[in-house]
XYZ file of C-alpha atoms in Angstrom:
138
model
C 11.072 -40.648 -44.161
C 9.835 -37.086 -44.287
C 12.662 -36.160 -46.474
C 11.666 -38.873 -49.165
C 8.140 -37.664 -49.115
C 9.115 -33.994 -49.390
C 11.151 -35.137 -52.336
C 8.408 -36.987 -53.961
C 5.773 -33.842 -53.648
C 8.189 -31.887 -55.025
C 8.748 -34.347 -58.150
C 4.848 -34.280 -58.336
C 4.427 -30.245 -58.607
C 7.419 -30.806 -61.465
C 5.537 -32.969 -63.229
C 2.459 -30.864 -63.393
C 4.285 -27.982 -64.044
C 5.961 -29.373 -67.229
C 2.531 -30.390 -68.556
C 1.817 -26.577 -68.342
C -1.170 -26.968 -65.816
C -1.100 -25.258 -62.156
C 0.872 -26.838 -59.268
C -0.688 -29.995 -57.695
C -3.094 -30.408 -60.937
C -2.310 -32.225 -64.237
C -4.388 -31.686 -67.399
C -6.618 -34.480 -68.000
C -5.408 -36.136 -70.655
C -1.714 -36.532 -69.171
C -2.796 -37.943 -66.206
C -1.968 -41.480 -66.093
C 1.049 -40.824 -69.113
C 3.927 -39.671 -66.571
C 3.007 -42.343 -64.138
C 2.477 -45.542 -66.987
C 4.627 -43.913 -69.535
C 5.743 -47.553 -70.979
C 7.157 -47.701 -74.683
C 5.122 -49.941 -76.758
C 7.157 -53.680 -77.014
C 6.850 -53.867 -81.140
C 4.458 -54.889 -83.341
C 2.666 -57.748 -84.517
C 5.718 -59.732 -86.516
C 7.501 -62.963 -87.807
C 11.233 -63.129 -88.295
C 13.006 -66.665 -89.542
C 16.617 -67.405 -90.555
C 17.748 -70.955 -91.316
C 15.322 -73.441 -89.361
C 14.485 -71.206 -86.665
C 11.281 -68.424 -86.771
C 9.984 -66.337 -84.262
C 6.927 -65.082 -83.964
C 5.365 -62.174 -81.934
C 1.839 -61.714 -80.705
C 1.243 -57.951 -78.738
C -1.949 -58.412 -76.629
C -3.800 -55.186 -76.318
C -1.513 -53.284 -77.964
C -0.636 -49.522 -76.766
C -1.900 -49.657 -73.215
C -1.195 -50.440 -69.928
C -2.324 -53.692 -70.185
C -0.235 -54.495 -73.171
C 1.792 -58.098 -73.012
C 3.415 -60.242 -75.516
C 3.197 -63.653 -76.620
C 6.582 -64.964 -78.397
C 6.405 -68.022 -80.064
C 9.802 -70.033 -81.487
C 9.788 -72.738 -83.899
C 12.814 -75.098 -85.146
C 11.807 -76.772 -88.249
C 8.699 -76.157 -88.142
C 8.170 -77.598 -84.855
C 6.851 -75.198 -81.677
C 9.354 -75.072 -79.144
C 7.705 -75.689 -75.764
C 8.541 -74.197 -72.334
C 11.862 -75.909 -71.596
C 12.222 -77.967 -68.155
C 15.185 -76.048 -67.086
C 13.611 -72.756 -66.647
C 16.688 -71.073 -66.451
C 17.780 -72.455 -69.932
C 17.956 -70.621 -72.879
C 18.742 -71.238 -76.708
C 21.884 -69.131 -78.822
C 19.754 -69.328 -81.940
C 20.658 -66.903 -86.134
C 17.896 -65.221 -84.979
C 19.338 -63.869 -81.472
C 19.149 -65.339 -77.711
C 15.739 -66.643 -76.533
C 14.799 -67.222 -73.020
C 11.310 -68.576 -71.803
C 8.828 -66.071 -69.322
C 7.310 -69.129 -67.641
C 4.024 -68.894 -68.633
C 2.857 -70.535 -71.965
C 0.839 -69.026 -74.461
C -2.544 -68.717 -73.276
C -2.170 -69.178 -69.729
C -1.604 -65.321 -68.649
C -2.151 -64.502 -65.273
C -2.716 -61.125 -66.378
C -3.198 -59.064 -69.734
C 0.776 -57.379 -69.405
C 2.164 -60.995 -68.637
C 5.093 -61.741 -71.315
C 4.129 -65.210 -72.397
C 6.198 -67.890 -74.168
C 9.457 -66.662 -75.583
C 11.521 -63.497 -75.686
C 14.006 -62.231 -77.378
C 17.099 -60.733 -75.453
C 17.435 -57.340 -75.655
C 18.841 -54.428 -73.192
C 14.641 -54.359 -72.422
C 14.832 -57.961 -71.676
C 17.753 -58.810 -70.631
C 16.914 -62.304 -69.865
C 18.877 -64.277 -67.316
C 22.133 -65.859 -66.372
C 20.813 -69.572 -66.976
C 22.749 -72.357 -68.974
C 22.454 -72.688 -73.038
C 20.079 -75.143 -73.621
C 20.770 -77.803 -77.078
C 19.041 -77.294 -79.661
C 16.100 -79.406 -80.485
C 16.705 -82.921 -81.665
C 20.073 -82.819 -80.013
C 19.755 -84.037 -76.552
C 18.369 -87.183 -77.984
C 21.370 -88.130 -79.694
């Protein structure tokens, strides 16, 4: 135990002295950035390709609190949150999975909401491929 915090005191007096301030003190406008540091997720967007669009909502864009809301259509039609909540649809536009939590109903600001798009950020999960709407009621 002493040897992990030993290591993390000595990570903190690196930090501070990369930000060019004296050891054990960080200049006030990086603290908070080496701790948070979080990449913004994208901006606001749409993207379609045959029947299928995406759309992207960033909720308090920038900050720590920042979450998005990812909404997919198919024909028009808003895909809801599917029952199998490990499903996921192989779609032109890319692999979709669902967060759990619907548009609107956010637990907190940073919750993802509705749908995201796999990517090495979001790697989404190893759930079954779900048919695509229309199709399981044939």
């Amino acid at each position: 135990m002493k040897r992990i915090l030993t290591l993390a005191g000595g990570l903190g007096l690196l930090a501070a002295a990369a930000c060019g301030g004296p050891p054990g003190q960080m200049p006030a406008d990086q603290i908070g950035k080496m701790v948070v540091a979080r990449p913004s997720q994208s901006q606001n967007r749409t993207i379609s390709k045959d029947d299928w669009t995406y759309a992207v909502k960033i909720r308090n864009p920038g900050t720590r609190s920042e979450g998005l809301e990812g909404r997919l259509y198919y024909k028009g039609q808003e895909i809801m949150m599917p029952r199998d909540p490990g499903g996921y649809y192989d779609t032109p536009l890319g692999r979709f999975f669902h967060s759990g939590i619907e548009p609107g109903y956010e637990r907190l600001p940073w919750d993802n909401t509705g749908w995201i798009l796999q990517t090495v950020i979001a790697p989404g999960n190893e759930g079954s491929v779900l048919p695509w709407p229309g199709q399981d009621q044939e």
